[in-house]
PDB file of C-alpha atoms and ligand atoms in Angstrom:
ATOM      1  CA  UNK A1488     -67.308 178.013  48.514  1.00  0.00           C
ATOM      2  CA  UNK A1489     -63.932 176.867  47.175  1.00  0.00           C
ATOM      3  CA  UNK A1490     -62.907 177.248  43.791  1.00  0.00           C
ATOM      4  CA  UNK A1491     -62.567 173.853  42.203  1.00  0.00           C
ATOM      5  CA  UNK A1492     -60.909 173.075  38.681  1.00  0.00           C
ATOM      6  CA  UNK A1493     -61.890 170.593  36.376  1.00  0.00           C
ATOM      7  CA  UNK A1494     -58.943 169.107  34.034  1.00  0.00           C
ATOM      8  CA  UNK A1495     -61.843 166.745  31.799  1.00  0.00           C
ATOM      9  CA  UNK A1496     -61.598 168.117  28.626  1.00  0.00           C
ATOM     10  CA  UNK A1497     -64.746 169.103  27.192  1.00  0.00           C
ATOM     11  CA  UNK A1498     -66.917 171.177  28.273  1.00  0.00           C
ATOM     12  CA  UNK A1499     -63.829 172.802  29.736  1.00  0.00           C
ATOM     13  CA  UNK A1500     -63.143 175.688  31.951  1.00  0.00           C
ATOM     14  CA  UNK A1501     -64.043 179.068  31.237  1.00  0.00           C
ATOM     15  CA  UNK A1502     -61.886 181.773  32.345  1.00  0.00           C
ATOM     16  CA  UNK A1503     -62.877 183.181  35.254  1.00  0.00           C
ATOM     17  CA  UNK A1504     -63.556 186.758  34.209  1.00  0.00           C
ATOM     18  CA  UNK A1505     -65.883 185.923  31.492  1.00  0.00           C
ATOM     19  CA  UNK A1506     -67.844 184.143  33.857  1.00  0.00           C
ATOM     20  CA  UNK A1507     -67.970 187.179  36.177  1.00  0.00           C
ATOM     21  CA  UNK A1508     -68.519 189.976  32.885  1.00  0.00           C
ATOM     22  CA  UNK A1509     -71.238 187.369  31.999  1.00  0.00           C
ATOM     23  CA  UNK A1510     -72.753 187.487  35.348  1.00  0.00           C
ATOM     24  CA  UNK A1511     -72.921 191.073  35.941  1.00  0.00           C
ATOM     25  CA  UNK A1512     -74.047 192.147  32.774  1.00  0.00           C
ATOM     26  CA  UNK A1513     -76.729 188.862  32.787  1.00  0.00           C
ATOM     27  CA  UNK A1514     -79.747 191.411  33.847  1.00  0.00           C
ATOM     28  CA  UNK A1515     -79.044 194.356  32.033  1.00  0.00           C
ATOM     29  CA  UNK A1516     -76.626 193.743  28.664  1.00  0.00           C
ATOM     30  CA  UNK A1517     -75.084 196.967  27.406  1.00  0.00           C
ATOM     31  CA  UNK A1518     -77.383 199.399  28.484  1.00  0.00           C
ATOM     32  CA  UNK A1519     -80.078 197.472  27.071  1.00  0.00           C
ATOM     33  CA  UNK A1520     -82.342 196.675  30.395  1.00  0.00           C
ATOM     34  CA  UNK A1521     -82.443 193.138  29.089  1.00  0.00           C
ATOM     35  CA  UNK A1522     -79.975 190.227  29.178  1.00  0.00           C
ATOM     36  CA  UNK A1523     -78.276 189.203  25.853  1.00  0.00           C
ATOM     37  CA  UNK A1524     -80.802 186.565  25.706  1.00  0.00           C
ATOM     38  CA  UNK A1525     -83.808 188.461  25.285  1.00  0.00           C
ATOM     39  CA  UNK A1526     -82.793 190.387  22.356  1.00  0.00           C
ATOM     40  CA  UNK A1527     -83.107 189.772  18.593  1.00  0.00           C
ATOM     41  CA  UNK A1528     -79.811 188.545  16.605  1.00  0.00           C
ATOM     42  CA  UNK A1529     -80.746 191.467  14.485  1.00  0.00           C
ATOM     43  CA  UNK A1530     -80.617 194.199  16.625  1.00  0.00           C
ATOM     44  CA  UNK A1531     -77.279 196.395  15.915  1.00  0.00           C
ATOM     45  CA  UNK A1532     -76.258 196.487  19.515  1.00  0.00           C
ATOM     46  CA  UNK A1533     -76.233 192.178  19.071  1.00  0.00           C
ATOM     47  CA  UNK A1534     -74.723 192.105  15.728  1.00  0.00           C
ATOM     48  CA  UNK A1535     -72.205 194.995  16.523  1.00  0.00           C
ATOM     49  CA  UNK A1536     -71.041 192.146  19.000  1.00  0.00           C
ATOM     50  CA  UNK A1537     -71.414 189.162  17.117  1.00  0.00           C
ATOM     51  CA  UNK A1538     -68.954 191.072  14.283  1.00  0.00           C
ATOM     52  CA  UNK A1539     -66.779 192.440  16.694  1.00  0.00           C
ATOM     53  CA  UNK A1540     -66.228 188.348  18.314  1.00  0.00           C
ATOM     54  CA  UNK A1541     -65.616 187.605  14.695  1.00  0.00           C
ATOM     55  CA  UNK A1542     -63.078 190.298  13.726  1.00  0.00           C
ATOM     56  CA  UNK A1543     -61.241 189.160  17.177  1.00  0.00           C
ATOM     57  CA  UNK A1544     -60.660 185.458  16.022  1.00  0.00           C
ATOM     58  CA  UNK A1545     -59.701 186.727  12.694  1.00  0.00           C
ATOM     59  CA  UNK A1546     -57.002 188.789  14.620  1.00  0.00           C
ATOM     60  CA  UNK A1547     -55.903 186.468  16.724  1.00  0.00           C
ATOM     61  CA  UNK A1548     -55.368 183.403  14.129  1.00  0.00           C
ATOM     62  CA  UNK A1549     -54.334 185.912  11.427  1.00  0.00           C
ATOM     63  CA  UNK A1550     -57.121 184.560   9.166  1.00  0.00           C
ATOM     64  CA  UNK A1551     -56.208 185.666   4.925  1.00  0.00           C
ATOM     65  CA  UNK A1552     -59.403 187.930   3.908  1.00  0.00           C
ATOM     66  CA  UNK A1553     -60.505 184.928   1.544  1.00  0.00           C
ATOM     67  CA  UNK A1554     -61.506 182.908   4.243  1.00  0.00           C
ATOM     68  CA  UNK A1555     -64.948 183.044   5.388  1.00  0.00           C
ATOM     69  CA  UNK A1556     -65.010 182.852   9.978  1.00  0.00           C
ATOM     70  CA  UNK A1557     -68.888 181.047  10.304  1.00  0.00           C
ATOM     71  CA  UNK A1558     -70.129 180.510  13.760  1.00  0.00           C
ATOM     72  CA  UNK A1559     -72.375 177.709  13.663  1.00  0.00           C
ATOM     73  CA  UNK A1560     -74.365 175.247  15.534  1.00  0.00           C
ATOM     74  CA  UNK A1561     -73.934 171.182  15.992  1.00  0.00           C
ATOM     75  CA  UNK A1562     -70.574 171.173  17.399  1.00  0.00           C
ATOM     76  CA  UNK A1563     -67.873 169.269  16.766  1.00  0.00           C
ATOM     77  CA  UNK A1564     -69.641 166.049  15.183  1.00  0.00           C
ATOM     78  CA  UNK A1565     -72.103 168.663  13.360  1.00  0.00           C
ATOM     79  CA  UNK A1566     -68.580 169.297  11.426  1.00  0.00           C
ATOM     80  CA  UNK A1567     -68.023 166.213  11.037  1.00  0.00           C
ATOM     81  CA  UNK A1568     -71.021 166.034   8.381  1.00  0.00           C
ATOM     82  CA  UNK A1569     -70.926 169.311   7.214  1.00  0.00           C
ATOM     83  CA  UNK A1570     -67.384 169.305   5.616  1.00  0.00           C
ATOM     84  CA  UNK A1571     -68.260 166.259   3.473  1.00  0.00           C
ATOM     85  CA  UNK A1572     -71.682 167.668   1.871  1.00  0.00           C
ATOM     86  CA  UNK A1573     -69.930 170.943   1.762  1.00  0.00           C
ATOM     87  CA  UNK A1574     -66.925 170.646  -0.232  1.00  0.00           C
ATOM     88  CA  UNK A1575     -67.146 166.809  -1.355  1.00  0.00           C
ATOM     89  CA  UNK A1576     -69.982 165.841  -4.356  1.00  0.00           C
ATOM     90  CA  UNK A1577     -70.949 162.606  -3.757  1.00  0.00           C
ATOM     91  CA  UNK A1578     -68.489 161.110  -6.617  1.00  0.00           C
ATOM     92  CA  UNK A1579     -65.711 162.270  -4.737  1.00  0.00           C
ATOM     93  CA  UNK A1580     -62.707 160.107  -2.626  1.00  0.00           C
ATOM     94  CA  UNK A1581     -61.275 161.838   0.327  1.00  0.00           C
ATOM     95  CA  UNK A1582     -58.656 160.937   2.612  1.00  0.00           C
ATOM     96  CA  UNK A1583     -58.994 160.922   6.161  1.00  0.00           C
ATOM     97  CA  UNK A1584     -55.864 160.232   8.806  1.00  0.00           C
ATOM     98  CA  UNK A1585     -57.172 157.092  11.282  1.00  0.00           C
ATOM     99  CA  UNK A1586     -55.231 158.476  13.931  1.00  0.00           C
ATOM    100  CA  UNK A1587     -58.355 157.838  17.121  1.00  0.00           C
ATOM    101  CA  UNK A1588     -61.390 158.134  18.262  1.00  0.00           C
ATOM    102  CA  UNK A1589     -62.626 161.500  16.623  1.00  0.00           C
ATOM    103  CA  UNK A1590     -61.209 160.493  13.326  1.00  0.00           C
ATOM    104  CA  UNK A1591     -62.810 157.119  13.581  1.00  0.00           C
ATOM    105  CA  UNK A1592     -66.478 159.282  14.713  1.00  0.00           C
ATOM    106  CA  UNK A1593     -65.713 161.625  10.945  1.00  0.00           C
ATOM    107  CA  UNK A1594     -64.912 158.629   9.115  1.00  0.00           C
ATOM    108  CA  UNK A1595     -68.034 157.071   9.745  1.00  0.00           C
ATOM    109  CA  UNK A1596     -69.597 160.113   9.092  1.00  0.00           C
ATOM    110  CA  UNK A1597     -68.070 160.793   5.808  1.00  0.00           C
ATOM    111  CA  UNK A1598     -68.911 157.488   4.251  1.00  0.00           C
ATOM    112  CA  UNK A1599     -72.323 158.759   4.445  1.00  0.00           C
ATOM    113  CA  UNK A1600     -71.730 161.541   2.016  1.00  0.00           C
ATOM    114  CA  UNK A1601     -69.288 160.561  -0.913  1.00  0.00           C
ATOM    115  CA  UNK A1602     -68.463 157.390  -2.811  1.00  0.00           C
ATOM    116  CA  UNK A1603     -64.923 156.910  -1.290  1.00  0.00           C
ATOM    117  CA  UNK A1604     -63.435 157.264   2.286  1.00  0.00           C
ATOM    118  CA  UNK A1605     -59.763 156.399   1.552  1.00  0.00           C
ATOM    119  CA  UNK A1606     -57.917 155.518   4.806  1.00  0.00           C
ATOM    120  CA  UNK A1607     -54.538 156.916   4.445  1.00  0.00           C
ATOM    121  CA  UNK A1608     -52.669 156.770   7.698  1.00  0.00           C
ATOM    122  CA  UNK A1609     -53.503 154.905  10.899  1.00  0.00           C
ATOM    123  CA  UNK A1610     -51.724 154.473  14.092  1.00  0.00           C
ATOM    124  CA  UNK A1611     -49.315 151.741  14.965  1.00  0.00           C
ATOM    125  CA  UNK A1612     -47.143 150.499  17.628  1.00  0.00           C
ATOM    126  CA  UNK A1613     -44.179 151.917  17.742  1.00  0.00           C
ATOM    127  CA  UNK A1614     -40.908 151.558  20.131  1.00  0.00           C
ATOM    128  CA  UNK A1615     -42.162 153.925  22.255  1.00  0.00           C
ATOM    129  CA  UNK A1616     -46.005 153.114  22.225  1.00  0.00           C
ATOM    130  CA  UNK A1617     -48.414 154.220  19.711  1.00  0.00           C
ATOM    131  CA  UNK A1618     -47.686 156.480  16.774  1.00  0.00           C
ATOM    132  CA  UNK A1619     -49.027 157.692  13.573  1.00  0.00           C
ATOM    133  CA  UNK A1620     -47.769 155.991  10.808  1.00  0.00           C
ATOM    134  CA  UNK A1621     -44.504 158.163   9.099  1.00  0.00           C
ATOM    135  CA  UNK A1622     -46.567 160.608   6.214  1.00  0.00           C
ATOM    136  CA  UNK A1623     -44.027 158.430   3.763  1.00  0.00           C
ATOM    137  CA  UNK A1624     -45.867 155.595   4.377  1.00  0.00           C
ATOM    138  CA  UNK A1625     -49.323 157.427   3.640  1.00  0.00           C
ATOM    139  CA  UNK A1626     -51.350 155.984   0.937  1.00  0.00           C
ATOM    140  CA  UNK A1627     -53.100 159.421  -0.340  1.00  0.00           C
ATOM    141  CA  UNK A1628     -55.366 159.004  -2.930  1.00  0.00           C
ATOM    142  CA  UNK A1629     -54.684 160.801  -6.977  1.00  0.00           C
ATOM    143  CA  UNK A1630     -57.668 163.600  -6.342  1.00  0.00           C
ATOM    144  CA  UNK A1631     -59.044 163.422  -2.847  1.00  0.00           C
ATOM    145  CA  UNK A1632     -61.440 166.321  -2.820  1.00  0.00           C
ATOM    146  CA  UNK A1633     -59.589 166.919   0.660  1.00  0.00           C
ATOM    147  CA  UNK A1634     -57.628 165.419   3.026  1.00  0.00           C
ATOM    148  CA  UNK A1635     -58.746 165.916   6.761  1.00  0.00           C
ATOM    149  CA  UNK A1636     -57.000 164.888   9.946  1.00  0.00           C
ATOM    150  CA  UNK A1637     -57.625 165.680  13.619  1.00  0.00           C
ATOM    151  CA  UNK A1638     -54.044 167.387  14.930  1.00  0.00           C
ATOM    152  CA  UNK A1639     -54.877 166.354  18.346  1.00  0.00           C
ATOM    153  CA  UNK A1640     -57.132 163.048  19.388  1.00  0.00           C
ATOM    154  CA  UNK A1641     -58.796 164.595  22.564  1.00  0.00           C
ATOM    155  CA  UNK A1642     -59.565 160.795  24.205  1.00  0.00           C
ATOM    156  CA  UNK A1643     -56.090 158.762  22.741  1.00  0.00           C
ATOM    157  CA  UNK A1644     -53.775 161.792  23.357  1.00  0.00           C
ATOM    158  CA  UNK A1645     -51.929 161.228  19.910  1.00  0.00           C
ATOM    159  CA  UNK A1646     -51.153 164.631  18.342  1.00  0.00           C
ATOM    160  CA  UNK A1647     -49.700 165.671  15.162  1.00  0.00           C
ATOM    161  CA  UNK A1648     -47.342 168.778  15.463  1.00  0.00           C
ATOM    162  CA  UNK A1649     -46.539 169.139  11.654  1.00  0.00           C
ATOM    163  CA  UNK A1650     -49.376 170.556   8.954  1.00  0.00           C
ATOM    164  CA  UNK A1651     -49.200 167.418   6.522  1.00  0.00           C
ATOM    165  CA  UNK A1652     -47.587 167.626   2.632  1.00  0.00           C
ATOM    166  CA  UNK A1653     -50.112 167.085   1.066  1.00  0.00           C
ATOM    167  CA  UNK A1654     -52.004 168.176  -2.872  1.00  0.00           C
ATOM    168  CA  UNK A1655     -55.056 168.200  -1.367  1.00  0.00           C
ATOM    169  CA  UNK A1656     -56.699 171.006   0.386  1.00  0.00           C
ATOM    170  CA  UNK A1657     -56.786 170.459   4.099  1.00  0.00           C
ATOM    171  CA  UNK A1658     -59.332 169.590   6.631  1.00  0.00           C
ATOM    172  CA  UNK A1659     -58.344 169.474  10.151  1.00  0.00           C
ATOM    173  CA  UNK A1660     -60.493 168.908  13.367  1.00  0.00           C
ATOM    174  CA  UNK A1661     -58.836 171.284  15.923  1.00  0.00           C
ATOM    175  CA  UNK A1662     -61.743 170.861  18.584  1.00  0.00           C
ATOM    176  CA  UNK A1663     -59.294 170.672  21.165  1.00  0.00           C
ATOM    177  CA  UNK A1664     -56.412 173.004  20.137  1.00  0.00           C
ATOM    178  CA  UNK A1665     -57.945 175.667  18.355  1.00  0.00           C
ATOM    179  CA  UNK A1666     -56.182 178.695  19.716  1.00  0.00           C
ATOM    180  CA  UNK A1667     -53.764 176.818  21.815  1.00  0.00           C
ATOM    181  CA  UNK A1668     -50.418 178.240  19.286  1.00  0.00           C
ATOM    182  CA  UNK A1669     -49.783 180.424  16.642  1.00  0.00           C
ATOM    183  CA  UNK A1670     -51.469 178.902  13.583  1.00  0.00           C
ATOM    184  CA  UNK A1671     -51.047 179.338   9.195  1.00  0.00           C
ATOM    185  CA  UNK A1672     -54.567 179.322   8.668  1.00  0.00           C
ATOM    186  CA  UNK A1673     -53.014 179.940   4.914  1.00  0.00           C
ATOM    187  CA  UNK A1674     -51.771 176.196   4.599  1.00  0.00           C
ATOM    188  CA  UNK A1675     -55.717 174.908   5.351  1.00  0.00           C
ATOM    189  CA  UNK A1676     -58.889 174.128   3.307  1.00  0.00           C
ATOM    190  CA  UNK A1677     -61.326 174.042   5.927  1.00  0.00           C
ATOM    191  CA  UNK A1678     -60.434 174.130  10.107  1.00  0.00           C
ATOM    192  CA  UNK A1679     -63.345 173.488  12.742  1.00  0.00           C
ATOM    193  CA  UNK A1680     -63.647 173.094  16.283  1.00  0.00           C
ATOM    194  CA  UNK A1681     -66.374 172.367  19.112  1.00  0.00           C
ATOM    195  CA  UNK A1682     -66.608 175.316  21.096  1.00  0.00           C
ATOM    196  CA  UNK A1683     -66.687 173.596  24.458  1.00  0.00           C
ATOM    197  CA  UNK A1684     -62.820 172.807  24.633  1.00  0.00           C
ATOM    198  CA  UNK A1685     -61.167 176.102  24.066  1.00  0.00           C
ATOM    199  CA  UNK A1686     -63.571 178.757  22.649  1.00  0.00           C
ATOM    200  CA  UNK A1687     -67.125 178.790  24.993  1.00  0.00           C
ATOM    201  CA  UNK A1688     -70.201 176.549  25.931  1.00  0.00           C
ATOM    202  CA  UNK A1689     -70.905 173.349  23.806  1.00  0.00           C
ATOM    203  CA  UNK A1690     -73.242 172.993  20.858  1.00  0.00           C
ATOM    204  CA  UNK A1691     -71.397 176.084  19.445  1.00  0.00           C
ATOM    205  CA  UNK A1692     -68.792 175.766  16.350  1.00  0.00           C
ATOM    206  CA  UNK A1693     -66.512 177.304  14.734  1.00  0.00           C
ATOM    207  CA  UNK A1694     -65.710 176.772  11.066  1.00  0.00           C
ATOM    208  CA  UNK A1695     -62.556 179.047   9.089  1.00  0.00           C
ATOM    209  CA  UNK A1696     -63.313 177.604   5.270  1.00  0.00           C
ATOM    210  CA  UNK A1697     -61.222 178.914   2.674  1.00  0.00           C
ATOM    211  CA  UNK A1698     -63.762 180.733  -0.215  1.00  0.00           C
ATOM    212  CA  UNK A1699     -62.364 178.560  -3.063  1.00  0.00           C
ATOM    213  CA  UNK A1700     -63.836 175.598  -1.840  1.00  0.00           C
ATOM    214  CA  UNK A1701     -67.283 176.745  -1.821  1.00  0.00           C
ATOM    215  CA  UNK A1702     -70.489 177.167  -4.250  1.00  0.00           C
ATOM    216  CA  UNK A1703     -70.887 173.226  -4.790  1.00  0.00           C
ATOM    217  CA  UNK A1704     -72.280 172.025  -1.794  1.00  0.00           C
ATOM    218  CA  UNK A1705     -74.235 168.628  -2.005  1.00  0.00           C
ATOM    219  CA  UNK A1706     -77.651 168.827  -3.049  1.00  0.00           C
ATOM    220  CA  UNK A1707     -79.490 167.361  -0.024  1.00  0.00           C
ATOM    221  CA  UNK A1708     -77.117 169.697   2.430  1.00  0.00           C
ATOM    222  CA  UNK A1709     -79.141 171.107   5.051  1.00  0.00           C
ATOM    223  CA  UNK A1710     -79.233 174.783   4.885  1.00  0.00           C
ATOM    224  CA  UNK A1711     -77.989 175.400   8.336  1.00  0.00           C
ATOM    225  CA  UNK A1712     -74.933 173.330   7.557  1.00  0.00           C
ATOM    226  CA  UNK A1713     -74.421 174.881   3.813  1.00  0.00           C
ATOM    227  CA  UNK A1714     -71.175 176.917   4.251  1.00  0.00           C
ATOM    228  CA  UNK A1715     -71.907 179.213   1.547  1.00  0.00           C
ATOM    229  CA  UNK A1716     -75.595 180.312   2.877  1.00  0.00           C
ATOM    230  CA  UNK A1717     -74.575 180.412   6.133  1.00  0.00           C
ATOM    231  CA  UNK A1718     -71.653 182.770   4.750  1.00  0.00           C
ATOM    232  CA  UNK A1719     -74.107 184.871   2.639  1.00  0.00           C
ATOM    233  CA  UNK A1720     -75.584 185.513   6.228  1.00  0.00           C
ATOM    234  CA  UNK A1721     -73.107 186.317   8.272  1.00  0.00           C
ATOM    235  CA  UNK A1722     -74.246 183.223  10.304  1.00  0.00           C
ATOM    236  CA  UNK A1723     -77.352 183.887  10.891  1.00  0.00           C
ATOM    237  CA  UNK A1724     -79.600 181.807   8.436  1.00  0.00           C
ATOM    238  CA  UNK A1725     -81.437 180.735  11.656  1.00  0.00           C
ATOM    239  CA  UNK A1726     -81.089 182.104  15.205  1.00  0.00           C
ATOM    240  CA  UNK A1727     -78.098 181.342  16.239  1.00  0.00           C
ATOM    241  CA  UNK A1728     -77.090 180.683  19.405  1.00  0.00           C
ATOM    242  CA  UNK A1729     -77.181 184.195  21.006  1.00  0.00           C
ATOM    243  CA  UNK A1730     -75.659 183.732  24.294  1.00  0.00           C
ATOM    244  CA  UNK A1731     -73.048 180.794  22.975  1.00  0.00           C
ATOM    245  CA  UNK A1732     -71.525 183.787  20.840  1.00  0.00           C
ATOM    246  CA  UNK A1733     -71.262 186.424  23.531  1.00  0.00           C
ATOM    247  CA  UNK A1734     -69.876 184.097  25.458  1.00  0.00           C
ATOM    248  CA  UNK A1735     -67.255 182.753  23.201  1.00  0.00           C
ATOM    249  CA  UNK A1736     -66.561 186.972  22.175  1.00  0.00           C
ATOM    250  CA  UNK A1737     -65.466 187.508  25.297  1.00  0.00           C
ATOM    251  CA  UNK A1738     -63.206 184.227  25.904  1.00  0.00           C
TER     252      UNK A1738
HETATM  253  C1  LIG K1375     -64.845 166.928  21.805  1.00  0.00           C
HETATM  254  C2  LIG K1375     -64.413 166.696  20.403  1.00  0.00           C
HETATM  255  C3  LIG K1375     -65.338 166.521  19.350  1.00  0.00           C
HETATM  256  C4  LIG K1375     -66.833 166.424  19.572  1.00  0.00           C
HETATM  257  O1  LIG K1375     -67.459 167.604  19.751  1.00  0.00           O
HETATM  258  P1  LIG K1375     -69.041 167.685  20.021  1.00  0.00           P
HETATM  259  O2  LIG K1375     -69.229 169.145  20.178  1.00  0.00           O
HETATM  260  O3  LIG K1375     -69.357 166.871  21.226  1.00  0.00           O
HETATM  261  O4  LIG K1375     -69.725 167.162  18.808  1.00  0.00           O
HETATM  262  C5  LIG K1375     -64.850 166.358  18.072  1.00  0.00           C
HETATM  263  N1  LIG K1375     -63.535 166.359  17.812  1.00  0.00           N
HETATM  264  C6  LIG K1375     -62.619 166.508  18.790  1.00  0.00           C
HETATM  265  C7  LIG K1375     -61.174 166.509  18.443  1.00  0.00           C
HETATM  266  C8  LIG K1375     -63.033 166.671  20.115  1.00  0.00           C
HETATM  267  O5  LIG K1375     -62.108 166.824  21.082  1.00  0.00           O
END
């Protein structure tokens, strides 16, 4: 059979060794007679893995020690809630870059959770098609509880090269470029991604949340979307999903 590519972004390719690790160590994972699948999430051989997947993303984006690397499930969208109730009370305006359709998806989704979605930047046409609105011509709000923006809109291919200026901390949706570049994880509040894209299978998300944001999440939060319990846990309030993190380790 011929090896075929596909270009559609999400779920994406996996590299090709990780599928072939994967499927030689499917019937018997590390010594264990088993697959990875058919262990606990607490058995030392597991969570010796699931730490050692963490350290490497904290290597790779050169993520400060106050930042807490969760590994959650929901995806992309699941983010899209979770942020909100997480670091937002329900008083709270936040701003939120219009910039496609993913932003447009967390908008909606925020209004659900606090008192104020302030739109401060949209897209407009421009001499050479669309573009996002110059950050000049932002209308940021006095104290946004954040300010989140998607660097690259996966569907309208509008991307934003520059971390914004901005007081508030930062929120960005980097489903689709997580990983892609060298990164100042310093300069952000909260980042998140869908796995599917660049990191492993889909339902799977990461979230890099900087510590001083935590410890008021809303009241009616879900637990496996509270930040803060899932930190206390090491991501594993509930099972996670066992073979979406091996998989993602060894991408
Ligand atoms: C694909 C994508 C999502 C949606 O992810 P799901 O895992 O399907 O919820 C969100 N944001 C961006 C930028 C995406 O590319």
């Amino acid at each position: 059979m011929s090896q075929l590519f596909n270009f559609s972004a999400g779920p994406a390719m996996l590299p090709v060794e990780v599928l072939k690790q994967a499927q030689e160590e499917l019937l018997n994972w590390n010594g264990q007679g088993v697959s990875v699948m058919e262990i606990s999430h607490r058995d030392p051989a597991y969570v010796h893995m699931a730490r050692e997947a963490e350290q490497d993303l904290r290597d790779l984006l050169n993520v400060p020690d106050d930042y807490e690397v969760l590994f959650l499930q929901g995806g992309g969208r699941g983010q899209f809630s979770a942020v909100p109730q997480n670091i937002a009370s329900p008083h709270a305006t936040v701003d939120y870059l219009d910039t496609g359709i993913w932003s447009g998806f967390a908008i909606r989704e925020a209004e659900k959770f606090v008192s104020r979605v302030n739109i401060a930047g949209q897209v407009q046409e421009g001499a050479k098609g669309k573009e996002i609105q110059s950050p000049k011509d932002w209308k940021l709000s006095e104290n946004a509880a954040y300010f989140h923006y998607c660097p690259n809109e996966t569907v309208d291919g509008i991307a934003l090269h520059e971390i914004p200026d901005v007081k508030a901390p930062i929120v960005a949706d980097m489903s689709s470029n997580i990983l892609s570049e060298p990164l100042d994880v310093s300069k952000f509040g909260v980042i998140y991604a869908g796995a599917q894209k660049n990191i492993g299978p889909s339902g799977f998300a990461i979230a890099i949340v900087n510590k001083k944001l935590l410890g008021q999440p809303q009241k009616q939060v879900s637990s496996i979307m509270d930040y803060q319990l899932q930190a206390k846990d090491g991501s594993m309030y509930n099972t996670p999903n066992t073979f979406a993190w091996y998989l993602a380790g060894l991408v």
